[in-house]
Amino acid sequence: MTMHPKRDVVIVINPGSTSSKIALFKAGKMVAERTLNHSLAELSQFDAVIAQKDFRMQAIQEFLADQDFSASEVLAVAGRGGLLKPIPGGTYAVNEAMLDDLTAAKRNEHASNLGAGLAQQVADQYGVKAYVVDPPVVDELQPLARISGLKGIERHSAAHVLNQKAMARQVLATMGKTYSTSRVIVAHIGGGLSIHAHENGRMIDGNNGIDGEGPYSPERAGSLPLVDFVAKVLAERLTLDQVKKLLASQSGLRSYLNDMSIKNIVARIAEGDETAKFYLDGMIYQIKKQIAEMAGVLNGQVDVIILTGGAAYATAVTAPLQHDLAWIAPVVVRPGEMEMQALYEGVMRVLNHEEPVRVYQSDASTIKGGTGR
């Protein structure tokens, strides 16, 4: 990797719902990392997510003040991308259009909407540029994948893009392959769940994991029987906001077992809880079906299947998937996430001229998609 002779420190900021992760990378290695936890009591004083910015910045500045580096060493700042308009994957320079859309929360409220603004404020402090990498709204679906089956409604993608692409690059590198010339299926299994077919560097098909489509997950509904669900909405007179909350955070294993912790559910199964086993098996069954569906999208030509996310730590989840899907391609387990590393690597690919920096525009020209790189 080409390194810059003096400026080689990259600051990485990743805001989550109740925490802010921050890390320092120097000369290609993470040299410091801290997770700054924020209590619900602290966050409840803010009416909107974007209003938390100054509160979170104070904690970030305290971390930076404790670190051993000089301002002249800082090369760039990377922030987690938020809920922008649908865009192709890549590394984007933070600009006013991006900050305006995130401040207005045009797509929805989410802690990731703070990433670009926090990164820009820190970057201004050191006189460098700020970037976001592969935000969750990356939408590279091929045209056929957008067809919903009902005119006026189009499918779109929203997923754990940052971790999916990073894990794909990492695993393929161990196989002597490159992401831009490979066919991969990545299943991120966490509280939400996203499964996508990656072809030659683009996520050409997959579920909208943010809205809860696809298999059910620890807290999301997955794709439901439409008529029965509409009947429930009408009978209970649910508002759109109530429907979104139901689908995205009150369904899945949580609705069946009153628990969304895979660790707890596995422990219940070990104690003989057959109901817990039945519904965990159901989730695994649906994950298996969607992975096989993505293999069909890739015409059965799959280099590797990757299982990642928090639930991938549980062999009760990964072992049956590895066994049942081995006929498609090798199944590799990479538990957890590598978002901090992925943010750093995305910035370095741009600064080392391995790929171009992208420019976010708040208009229709960034929406029509699937064009990728």
Short mmCIF file of C-alpha atoms in Angstrom, two decimals:
data_model
loop_
_atom_site.label_atom_id
_atom_site.label_comp_id
_atom_site.label_asym_id
_atom_site.label_seq_id
_atom_site.Cartn_x
_atom_site.Cartn_y
_atom_site.Cartn_z
CA MET A 1 0.00 0.00 0.00
CA THR A 2 1.34 3.43 -0.89
CA MET A 3 1.77 5.45 2.30
CA HIS A 4 2.00 9.20 2.63
CA PRO A 5 5.32 10.28 4.17
CA LYS A 6 4.00 12.60 6.90
CA ARG A 7 0.23 12.48 7.10
CA ASP A 8 -0.72 8.89 7.82
CA VAL A 9 -3.31 9.12 10.61
CA VAL A 10 -6.95 8.50 9.70
CA ILE A 11 -9.66 9.16 12.27
CA VAL A 12 -12.72 6.89 11.97
CA ILE A 13 -16.10 7.71 13.56
CA ASN A 14 -19.03 5.28 13.67
CA PRO A 15 -22.15 6.44 15.56
CA GLY A 16 -24.61 3.75 16.65
CA SER A 17 -27.97 3.93 18.38
CA THR A 18 -26.51 3.98 21.94
CA SER A 19 -22.78 4.32 21.30
CA SER A 20 -20.16 6.12 19.27
CA LYS A 21 -17.16 4.10 18.11
CA ILE A 22 -14.00 6.00 17.27
CA ALA A 23 -10.62 4.72 16.15
CA LEU A 24 -7.23 5.92 14.98
CA PHE A 25 -5.41 4.23 12.14
CA LYS A 26 -1.74 4.97 11.54
CA ALA A 27 0.40 3.55 8.74
CA GLY A 28 -2.21 0.91 7.94
CA LYS A 29 -2.87 -0.29 11.50
CA MET A 30 -5.47 0.52 14.12
CA VAL A 31 -3.52 2.05 17.00
CA ALA A 32 -6.40 3.12 19.24
CA GLU A 33 -10.12 2.38 19.53
CA ARG A 34 -12.85 3.23 21.99
CA THR A 35 -16.57 2.61 22.21
CA LEU A 36 -18.24 5.59 23.85
CA ASN A 37 -21.49 4.34 25.38
CA HIS A 38 -24.45 6.69 25.72
CA SER A 39 -27.25 5.87 28.15
CA LEU A 40 -30.88 6.04 27.12
CA ALA A 41 -31.33 8.71 29.79
CA GLU A 42 -28.64 10.85 28.16
CA LEU A 43 -30.08 10.43 24.68
CA SER A 44 -33.72 10.91 25.72
CA GLN A 45 -33.12 14.64 26.21
CA PHE A 46 -32.85 15.08 22.43
CA ASP A 47 -35.97 15.34 20.27
CA ALA A 48 -34.19 14.17 17.12
CA VAL A 49 -31.08 12.13 16.34
CA ILE A 50 -29.34 15.03 14.61
CA ALA A 51 -29.68 17.07 17.83
CA GLN A 52 -27.25 14.65 19.51
CA LYS A 53 -24.34 15.92 17.45
CA ASP A 54 -22.75 18.30 19.99
CA PHE A 55 -23.24 15.80 22.82
CA ARG A 56 -21.49 13.05 20.88
CA MET A 57 -18.78 15.41 19.62
CA GLN A 58 -17.78 16.25 23.19
CA ALA A 59 -17.12 12.56 23.92
CA ILE A 60 -15.19 12.19 20.66
CA GLN A 61 -13.01 15.21 21.45
CA GLU A 62 -12.22 13.77 24.87
CA PHE A 63 -11.02 10.57 23.21
CA LEU A 64 -8.89 12.45 20.67
CA ALA A 65 -7.30 14.54 23.42
CA ASP A 66 -6.10 11.34 25.10
CA GLN A 67 -4.30 10.07 21.99
CA ASP A 68 -0.65 10.51 21.05
CA PHE A 69 -0.63 12.15 17.62
CA SER A 70 -0.16 15.63 16.19
CA ALA A 71 -2.52 17.60 13.96
CA SER A 72 0.08 17.57 11.19
CA GLU A 73 -0.13 13.75 11.01
CA VAL A 74 -3.86 13.62 10.23
CA LEU A 75 -4.57 12.57 6.65
CA ALA A 76 -8.37 12.30 6.59
CA VAL A 77 -11.48 11.55 8.63
CA ALA A 78 -14.00 8.80 7.81
CA GLY A 79 -17.57 8.70 9.10
CA ARG A 80 -20.27 6.09 8.85
CA GLY A 81 -22.68 6.94 6.02
CA GLY A 82 -26.31 7.61 6.86
CA LEU A 83 -29.72 7.28 5.23
CA LEU A 84 -29.09 9.27 2.06
CA LYS A 85 -30.77 8.78 -1.30
CA PRO A 86 -30.04 5.49 -3.08
CA ILE A 87 -26.51 5.66 -4.53
CA PRO A 88 -23.87 3.33 -5.99
CA GLY A 89 -21.26 1.90 -3.64
CA GLY A 90 -17.95 3.64 -3.02
CA THR A 91 -16.28 6.36 -0.98
CA TYR A 92 -17.99 9.77 -0.99
CA ALA A 93 -16.55 13.13 0.00
CA VAL A 94 -18.77 14.81 2.58
CA ASN A 95 -20.41 17.87 1.05
CA GLU A 96 -23.23 20.32 1.77
CA ALA A 97 -25.82 18.34 -0.21
CA MET A 98 -25.08 15.26 1.89
CA LEU A 99 -25.15 17.17 5.18
CA ASP A 100 -28.42 18.91 4.25
CA ASP A 101 -30.17 15.62 3.46
CA LEU A 102 -28.92 13.96 6.65
CA THR A 103 -29.80 16.96 8.83
CA ALA A 104 -33.33 16.94 7.42
CA ALA A 105 -33.54 13.13 7.92
CA LYS A 106 -35.29 12.92 4.55
CA ARG A 107 -35.08 9.13 4.46
CA ASN A 108 -35.59 8.41 8.16
CA GLU A 109 -34.12 8.98 11.60
CA HIS A 110 -31.05 6.84 12.31
CA ALA A 111 -27.89 7.27 14.36
CA SER A 112 -25.77 6.78 11.23
CA ASN A 113 -27.11 10.15 10.00
CA LEU A 114 -24.65 11.74 12.45
CA GLY A 115 -21.57 10.15 10.86
CA ALA A 116 -20.93 12.61 8.06
CA GLY A 117 -21.47 15.71 10.21
CA LEU A 118 -19.25 14.46 13.01
CA ALA A 119 -16.54 13.52 10.52
CA GLN A 120 -16.76 16.91 8.82
CA GLN A 121 -16.46 18.79 12.11
CA VAL A 122 -13.37 16.81 13.11
CA ALA A 123 -11.90 17.17 9.59
CA ASP A 124 -12.34 20.95 9.74
CA GLN A 125 -10.47 20.94 13.03
CA TYR A 126 -7.43 19.34 11.36
CA GLY A 127 -7.74 20.99 7.94
CA VAL A 128 -8.37 17.75 6.03
CA LYS A 129 -11.24 16.16 4.10
CA ALA A 130 -14.05 14.00 5.44
CA TYR A 131 -15.54 10.95 3.74
CA VAL A 132 -18.24 8.32 4.13
CA VAL A 133 -17.92 4.79 2.75
CA ASP A 134 -20.59 2.39 1.42
CA PRO A 135 -23.59 3.76 3.37
CA PRO A 136 -26.60 1.47 4.01
CA VAL A 137 -28.56 3.09 1.16
CA VAL A 138 -26.17 1.82 -1.52
CA ASP A 139 -28.45 0.49 -4.26
CA GLU A 140 -26.82 -1.35 -7.14
CA LEU A 141 -29.72 -3.64 -8.01
CA GLN A 142 -29.89 -4.76 -11.63
CA PRO A 143 -33.05 -3.62 -13.46
CA LEU A 144 -34.89 -6.96 -13.28
CA ALA A 145 -34.35 -7.09 -9.53
CA ARG A 146 -36.31 -3.85 -9.12
CA ILE A 147 -39.58 -5.27 -10.42
CA SER A 148 -42.04 -5.76 -7.56
CA GLY A 149 -45.02 -7.32 -9.29
CA LEU A 150 -47.28 -4.28 -8.85
CA LYS A 151 -47.04 -1.23 -11.07
CA GLY A 152 -46.11 1.89 -9.14
CA ILE A 153 -44.10 0.02 -6.50
CA GLU A 154 -40.44 -0.72 -7.13
CA ARG A 155 -38.05 -2.82 -5.08
CA HIS A 156 -34.95 -1.15 -3.71
CA SER A 157 -31.99 -2.25 -1.64
CA ALA A 158 -30.98 -1.24 1.88
CA ALA A 159 -28.51 -3.45 3.69
CA HIS A 160 -25.40 -3.87 5.83
CA VAL A 161 -23.44 -2.65 2.81
CA LEU A 162 -20.26 -1.54 4.56
CA ASN A 163 -19.70 -4.87 6.27
CA GLN A 164 -20.93 -6.99 3.34
CA LYS A 165 -18.48 -5.44 0.88
CA ALA A 166 -15.61 -5.40 3.37
CA MET A 167 -16.06 -9.06 4.29
CA ALA A 168 -16.30 -10.00 0.62
CA ARG A 169 -13.03 -8.22 -0.14
CA GLN A 170 -11.30 -9.81 2.85
CA VAL A 171 -12.41 -13.39 2.19
CA LEU A 172 -11.74 -13.20 -1.55
CA ALA A 173 -8.23 -11.88 -0.89
CA THR A 174 -7.48 -15.04 1.12
CA MET A 175 -8.63 -17.04 -1.90
CA GLY A 176 -6.39 -15.09 -4.30
CA LYS A 177 -9.41 -13.44 -5.90
CA THR A 178 -10.57 -9.83 -6.27
CA TYR A 179 -13.97 -8.41 -5.39
CA SER A 180 -14.31 -6.65 -8.74
CA THR A 181 -14.08 -9.92 -10.70
CA SER A 182 -15.89 -12.39 -8.43
CA ARG A 183 -19.36 -13.70 -7.65
CA VAL A 184 -20.18 -13.86 -3.96
CA ILE A 185 -23.21 -14.28 -1.70
CA VAL A 186 -22.97 -12.48 1.65
CA ALA A 187 -25.45 -13.03 4.47
CA HIS A 188 -25.21 -10.51 7.31
CA ILE A 189 -27.15 -12.00 10.21
CA GLY A 190 -27.75 -9.64 13.12
CA GLY A 191 -30.77 -7.99 14.70
CA GLY A 192 -31.63 -7.27 11.08
CA LEU A 193 -30.66 -9.49 8.22
CA SER A 194 -29.48 -8.78 4.67
CA ILE A 195 -28.51 -11.31 2.02
CA HIS A 196 -27.12 -10.15 -1.32
CA ALA A 197 -25.63 -11.46 -4.53
CA HIS A 198 -22.43 -9.60 -5.41
CA GLU A 199 -21.25 -9.73 -9.02
CA ASN A 200 -18.08 -8.01 -10.20
CA GLY A 201 -18.08 -5.47 -7.38
CA ARG A 202 -21.82 -4.71 -7.34
CA MET A 203 -24.68 -5.90 -5.12
CA ILE A 204 -27.01 -6.83 -7.95
CA ASP A 205 -29.86 -8.38 -5.94
CA GLY A 206 -30.95 -8.90 -2.34
CA ASN A 207 -33.46 -7.94 0.31
CA ASN A 208 -34.21 -4.59 1.91
CA GLY A 209 -32.89 -5.48 5.33
CA ILE A 210 -33.69 -2.12 6.93
CA ASP A 211 -37.42 -2.43 6.20
CA GLY A 212 -37.41 -6.09 7.26
CA GLU A 213 -37.83 -7.86 3.94
CA GLY A 214 -36.43 -11.32 3.20
CA PRO A 215 -36.06 -13.96 5.97
CA TYR A 216 -37.28 -13.07 9.44
CA SER A 217 -34.54 -12.12 11.86
CA PRO A 218 -34.21 -11.67 15.63
CA GLU A 219 -36.37 -8.52 15.45
CA ARG A 220 -37.66 -8.11 11.87
CA ALA A 221 -40.64 -9.71 10.19
CA GLY A 222 -39.25 -10.78 6.86
CA SER A 223 -41.55 -11.10 3.84
CA LEU A 224 -45.10 -11.76 5.06
CA PRO A 225 -48.29 -13.24 3.52
CA LEU A 226 -49.60 -10.00 2.01
CA VAL A 227 -53.37 -10.41 2.34
CA ASP A 228 -53.17 -11.59 5.95
CA PHE A 229 -50.86 -8.72 6.87
CA VAL A 230 -53.02 -6.08 5.18
CA ALA A 231 -56.04 -7.51 7.01
CA LYS A 232 -54.17 -7.09 10.32
CA VAL A 233 -53.23 -3.49 9.46
CA LEU A 234 -56.83 -2.62 8.61
CA ALA A 235 -58.34 -4.45 11.60
CA GLU A 236 -55.95 -2.77 14.07
CA ARG A 237 -56.02 0.57 12.23
CA LEU A 238 -52.24 0.81 12.30
CA THR A 239 -50.53 3.98 11.09
CA LEU A 240 -47.59 3.85 8.68
CA ASP A 241 -45.17 4.62 11.52
CA GLN A 242 -46.67 1.79 13.57
CA VAL A 243 -46.35 -0.59 10.63
CA LYS A 244 -42.69 0.35 10.14
CA LYS A 245 -41.96 -0.20 13.83
CA LEU A 246 -43.80 -3.52 13.84
CA LEU A 247 -41.92 -4.83 10.79
CA ALA A 248 -38.47 -3.56 11.75
CA SER A 249 -38.22 -3.99 15.52
CA GLN A 250 -41.15 -5.93 17.00
CA SER A 251 -41.28 -9.05 14.82
CA GLY A 252 -39.20 -12.14 14.07
CA LEU A 253 -37.84 -14.13 17.00
CA ARG A 254 -38.82 -11.31 19.33
CA SER A 255 -42.50 -11.78 18.47
CA TYR A 256 -42.39 -15.57 18.77
CA LEU A 257 -40.13 -15.95 21.81
CA ASN A 258 -40.21 -12.54 23.52
CA ASP A 259 -36.43 -12.49 23.13
CA MET A 260 -34.14 -11.31 20.32
CA SER A 261 -30.83 -12.47 21.80
CA ILE A 262 -29.44 -15.41 19.82
CA LYS A 263 -27.23 -16.25 22.80
CA ASN A 264 -30.25 -16.47 25.11
CA ILE A 265 -32.27 -18.46 22.61
CA VAL A 266 -29.46 -20.98 22.08
CA ALA A 267 -29.21 -21.36 25.87
CA ARG A 268 -32.97 -22.01 26.03
CA ILE A 269 -32.62 -24.69 23.37
CA ALA A 270 -29.80 -26.34 25.35
CA GLU A 271 -32.20 -26.54 28.30
CA GLY A 272 -34.77 -28.34 26.16
CA ASP A 273 -36.98 -25.47 24.95
CA GLU A 274 -38.52 -27.01 21.81
CA THR A 275 -40.44 -23.84 20.92
CA ALA A 276 -37.21 -21.83 20.85
CA LYS A 277 -35.60 -24.49 18.64
CA PHE A 278 -38.56 -24.50 16.26
CA TYR A 279 -38.47 -20.76 15.59
CA LEU A 280 -34.66 -20.54 15.40
CA ASP A 281 -34.78 -23.40 12.90
CA GLY A 282 -37.42 -21.43 11.00
CA MET A 283 -35.12 -18.43 10.70
CA ILE A 284 -32.25 -20.64 9.52
CA TYR A 285 -34.60 -22.30 7.01
CA GLN A 286 -35.58 -18.94 5.52
CA ILE A 287 -31.96 -17.77 5.41
CA LYS A 288 -31.05 -20.95 3.53
CA LYS A 289 -33.85 -20.33 1.01
CA GLN A 290 -32.74 -16.78 0.27
CA ILE A 291 -29.09 -17.74 -0.12
CA ALA A 292 -30.16 -20.42 -2.62
CA GLU A 293 -32.29 -17.79 -4.38
CA MET A 294 -29.24 -15.53 -4.72
CA ALA A 295 -27.32 -18.50 -6.16
CA GLY A 296 -30.00 -18.63 -8.83
CA VAL A 297 -29.44 -14.92 -9.55
CA LEU A 298 -25.76 -15.76 -10.15
CA ASN A 299 -26.69 -18.74 -12.34
CA GLY A 300 -25.10 -21.11 -9.84
CA GLN A 301 -21.63 -19.65 -10.46
CA VAL A 302 -20.67 -18.67 -6.92
CA ASP A 303 -17.08 -18.32 -5.70
CA VAL A 304 -17.95 -18.29 -2.00
CA ILE A 305 -20.83 -17.84 0.46
CA ILE A 306 -19.99 -15.67 3.48
CA LEU A 307 -21.88 -15.71 6.79
CA THR A 308 -21.23 -12.61 8.91
CA GLY A 309 -22.87 -10.39 11.53
CA GLY A 310 -23.40 -10.88 15.25
CA ALA A 311 -25.45 -14.07 14.92
CA ALA A 312 -22.61 -15.71 13.00
CA TYR A 313 -20.88 -16.22 16.36
CA ALA A 314 -23.50 -18.91 17.09
CA THR A 315 -22.57 -22.27 15.60
CA ALA A 316 -26.20 -23.27 16.12
CA VAL A 317 -26.94 -20.83 13.30
CA THR A 318 -23.91 -21.24 11.05
CA ALA A 319 -23.31 -25.02 11.23
CA PRO A 320 -26.58 -26.07 9.54
CA LEU A 321 -26.12 -23.38 6.89
CA GLN A 322 -22.59 -24.57 6.14
CA HIS A 323 -23.80 -28.16 5.89
CA ASP A 324 -26.90 -27.49 3.79
CA LEU A 325 -25.37 -24.96 1.37
CA ALA A 326 -22.03 -26.62 0.64
CA TRP A 327 -23.45 -27.94 -2.65
CA ILE A 328 -23.52 -24.36 -3.98
CA ALA A 329 -20.05 -23.10 -2.98
CA PRO A 330 -17.64 -23.05 -0.02
CA VAL A 331 -19.34 -21.47 3.02
CA VAL A 332 -17.04 -19.24 5.08
CA VAL A 333 -17.98 -17.88 8.50
CA ARG A 334 -16.71 -14.41 9.48
CA PRO A 335 -18.57 -13.44 12.68
CA GLY A 336 -19.21 -9.87 13.75
CA GLU A 337 -18.40 -6.86 11.65
CA MET A 338 -15.34 -4.94 10.49
CA GLU A 339 -16.91 -1.54 9.96
CA MET A 340 -14.05 0.53 11.42
CA GLN A 341 -11.48 -1.23 9.23
CA ALA A 342 -13.82 -0.95 6.25
CA LEU A 343 -14.22 2.80 6.70
CA TYR A 344 -10.45 3.22 6.86
CA GLU A 345 -9.82 1.03 3.84
CA GLY A 346 -12.45 2.83 1.79
CA VAL A 347 -10.77 6.18 2.38
CA MET A 348 -7.34 4.75 1.59
CA ARG A 349 -8.53 3.27 -1.72
CA VAL A 350 -9.44 6.80 -2.77
CA LEU A 351 -6.31 8.48 -1.40
CA ASN A 352 -4.11 5.84 -3.03
CA HIS A 353 -5.94 6.36 -6.34
CA GLU A 354 -7.21 2.79 -6.46
CA GLU A 355 -10.74 4.07 -7.08
CA PRO A 356 -12.25 7.53 -7.67
CA VAL A 357 -13.88 9.59 -4.98
CA ARG A 358 -17.64 9.90 -5.51
CA VAL A 359 -19.72 13.06 -5.25
CA TYR A 360 -23.15 12.99 -3.63
CA GLN A 361 -25.85 15.04 -5.34
CA SER A 362 -29.24 15.66 -3.78
CA ASP A 363 -31.25 15.15 -6.93
CA ALA A 364 -32.63 12.40 -9.20
CA SER A 365 -29.31 11.93 -11.00
CA THR A 366 -28.00 9.92 -8.03
CA ILE A 367 -31.09 7.74 -7.70
CA LYS A 368 -31.40 5.85 -10.95
CA GLY A 369 -29.18 2.99 -10.25
CA GLY A 370 -27.57 -0.25 -10.61
CA THR A 371 -24.87 1.47 -12.62
CA GLY A 372 -22.22 0.77 -9.99
CA ARG A 373 -18.63 1.42 -10.95
#
